[in-house]
PDB file of C-alpha atoms in Angstrom:
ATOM      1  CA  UNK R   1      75.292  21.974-126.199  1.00  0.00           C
ATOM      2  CA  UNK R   2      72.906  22.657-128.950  1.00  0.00           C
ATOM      3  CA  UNK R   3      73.980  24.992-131.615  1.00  0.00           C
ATOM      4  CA  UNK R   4      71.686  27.813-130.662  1.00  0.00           C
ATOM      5  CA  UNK R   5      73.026  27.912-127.144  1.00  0.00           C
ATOM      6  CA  UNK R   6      76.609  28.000-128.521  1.00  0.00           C
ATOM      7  CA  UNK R   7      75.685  30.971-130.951  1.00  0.00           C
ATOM      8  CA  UNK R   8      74.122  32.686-128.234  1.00  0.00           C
ATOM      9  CA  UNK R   9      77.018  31.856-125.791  1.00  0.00           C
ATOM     10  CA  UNK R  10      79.891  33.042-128.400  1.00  0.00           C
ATOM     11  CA  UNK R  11      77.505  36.617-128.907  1.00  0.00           C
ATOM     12  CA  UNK R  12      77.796  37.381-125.608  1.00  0.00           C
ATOM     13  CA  UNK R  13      81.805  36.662-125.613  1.00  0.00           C
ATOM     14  CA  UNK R  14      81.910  38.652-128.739  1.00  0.00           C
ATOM     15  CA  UNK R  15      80.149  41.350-127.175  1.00  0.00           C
ATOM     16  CA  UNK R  16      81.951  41.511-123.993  1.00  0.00           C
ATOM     17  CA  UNK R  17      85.178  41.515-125.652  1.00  0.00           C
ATOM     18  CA  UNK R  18      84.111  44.072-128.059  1.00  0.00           C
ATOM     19  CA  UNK R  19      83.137  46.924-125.506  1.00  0.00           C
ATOM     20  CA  UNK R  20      85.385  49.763-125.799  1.00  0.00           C
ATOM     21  CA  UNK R  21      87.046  51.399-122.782  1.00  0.00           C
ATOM     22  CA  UNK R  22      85.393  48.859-120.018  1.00  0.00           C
ATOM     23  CA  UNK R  23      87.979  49.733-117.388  1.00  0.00           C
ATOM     24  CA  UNK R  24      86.797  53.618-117.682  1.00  0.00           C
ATOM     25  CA  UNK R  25      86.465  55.934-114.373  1.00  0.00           C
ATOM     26  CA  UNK R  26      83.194  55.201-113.787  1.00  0.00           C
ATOM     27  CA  UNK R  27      83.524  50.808-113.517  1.00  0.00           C
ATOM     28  CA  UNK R  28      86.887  52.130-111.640  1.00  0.00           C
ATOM     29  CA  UNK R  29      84.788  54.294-108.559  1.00  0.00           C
ATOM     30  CA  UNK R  30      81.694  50.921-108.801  1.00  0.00           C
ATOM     31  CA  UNK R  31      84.680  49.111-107.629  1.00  0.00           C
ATOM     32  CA  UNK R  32      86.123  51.248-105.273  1.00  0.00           C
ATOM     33  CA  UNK R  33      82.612  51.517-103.592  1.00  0.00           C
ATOM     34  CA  UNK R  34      81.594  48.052-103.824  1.00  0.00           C
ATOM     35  CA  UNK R  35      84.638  46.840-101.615  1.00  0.00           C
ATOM     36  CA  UNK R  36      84.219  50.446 -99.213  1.00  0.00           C
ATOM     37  CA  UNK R  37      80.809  48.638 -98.614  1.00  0.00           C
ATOM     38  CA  UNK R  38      82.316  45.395 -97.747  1.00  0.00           C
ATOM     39  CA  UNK R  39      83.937  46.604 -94.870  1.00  0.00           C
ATOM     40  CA  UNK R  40      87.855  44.710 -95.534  1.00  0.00           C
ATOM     41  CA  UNK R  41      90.073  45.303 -93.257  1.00  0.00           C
ATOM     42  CA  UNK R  42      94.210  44.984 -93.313  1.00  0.00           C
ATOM     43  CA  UNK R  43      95.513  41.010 -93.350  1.00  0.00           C
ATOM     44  CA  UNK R  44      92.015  39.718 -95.081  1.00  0.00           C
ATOM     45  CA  UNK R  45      91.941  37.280 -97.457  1.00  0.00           C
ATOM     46  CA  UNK R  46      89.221  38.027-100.787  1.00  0.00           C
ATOM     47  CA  UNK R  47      87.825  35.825-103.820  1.00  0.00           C
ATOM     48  CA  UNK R  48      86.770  37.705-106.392  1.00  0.00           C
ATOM     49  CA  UNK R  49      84.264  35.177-108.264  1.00  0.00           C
ATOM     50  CA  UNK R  50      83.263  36.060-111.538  1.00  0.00           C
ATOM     51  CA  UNK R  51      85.790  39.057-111.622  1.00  0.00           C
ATOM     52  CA  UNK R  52      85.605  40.275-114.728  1.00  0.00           C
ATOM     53  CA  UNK R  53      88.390  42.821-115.407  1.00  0.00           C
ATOM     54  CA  UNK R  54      89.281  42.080-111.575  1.00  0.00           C
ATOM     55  CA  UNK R  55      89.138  46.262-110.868  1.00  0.00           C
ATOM     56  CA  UNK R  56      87.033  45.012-107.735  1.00  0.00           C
ATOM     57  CA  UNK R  57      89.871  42.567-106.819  1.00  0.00           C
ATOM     58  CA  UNK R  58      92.528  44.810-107.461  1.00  0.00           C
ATOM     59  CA  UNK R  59      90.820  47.488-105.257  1.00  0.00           C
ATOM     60  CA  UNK R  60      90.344  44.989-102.834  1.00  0.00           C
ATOM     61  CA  UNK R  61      94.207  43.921-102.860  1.00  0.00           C
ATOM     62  CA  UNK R  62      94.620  47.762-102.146  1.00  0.00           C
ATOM     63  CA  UNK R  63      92.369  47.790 -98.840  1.00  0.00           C
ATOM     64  CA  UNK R  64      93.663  44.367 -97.321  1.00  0.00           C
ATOM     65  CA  UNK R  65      97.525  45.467 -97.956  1.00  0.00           C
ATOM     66  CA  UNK R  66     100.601  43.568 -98.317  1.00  0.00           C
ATOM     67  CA  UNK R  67      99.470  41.146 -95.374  1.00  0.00           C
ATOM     68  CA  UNK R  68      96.094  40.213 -96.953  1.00  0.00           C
ATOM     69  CA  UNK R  69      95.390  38.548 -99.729  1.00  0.00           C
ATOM     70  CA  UNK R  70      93.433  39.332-102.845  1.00  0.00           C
ATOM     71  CA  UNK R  71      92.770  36.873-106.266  1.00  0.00           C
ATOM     72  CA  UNK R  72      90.768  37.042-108.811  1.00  0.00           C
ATOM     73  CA  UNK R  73      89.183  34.163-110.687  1.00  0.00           C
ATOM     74  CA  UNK R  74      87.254  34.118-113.713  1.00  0.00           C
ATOM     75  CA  UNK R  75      86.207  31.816-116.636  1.00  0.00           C
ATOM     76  CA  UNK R  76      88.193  32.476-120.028  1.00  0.00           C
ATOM     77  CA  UNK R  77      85.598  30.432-123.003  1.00  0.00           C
ATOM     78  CA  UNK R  78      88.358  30.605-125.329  1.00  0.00           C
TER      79      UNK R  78
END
């Protein structure tokens, strides 16, 4: 990796990690409508690629139930 696309790569970490608040009401009802429009029903099993803060996966977790299955999985570049 050169050291420009490193740089570039650890701005964007820095500037992920630095938002404040990122699990606000607003990302929290994005999730909640993003799995409404995936249509899950009780006993299904979900991915969540490139979760994020997983709010979609725990949402998801929520509409499958104890039966189902929900994980996130995401990428740590530390």
């Amino acid at each position: 990796m050169t050291d420009s696309l490193s740089a570039y790569k650890q701005q964007i970490l820095n500037d992920f990690n630095n938002r404040p608040d990122y699990e606000n009401e607003f990302h929290k009802r994005a999730a909640t409508r993003l799995v409404e429009l995936a249509k899950l029903r009780s006993h299904q099993q979900v991915l969540d690629i490139a979760s994020g803060t997983g709010l979609a996966a725990i949402v998801a977790a929520q509409f499958v139930g104890a039966r189902g299955f929900a994980s996130p999985l995401d990428t740590d570049a530390t």
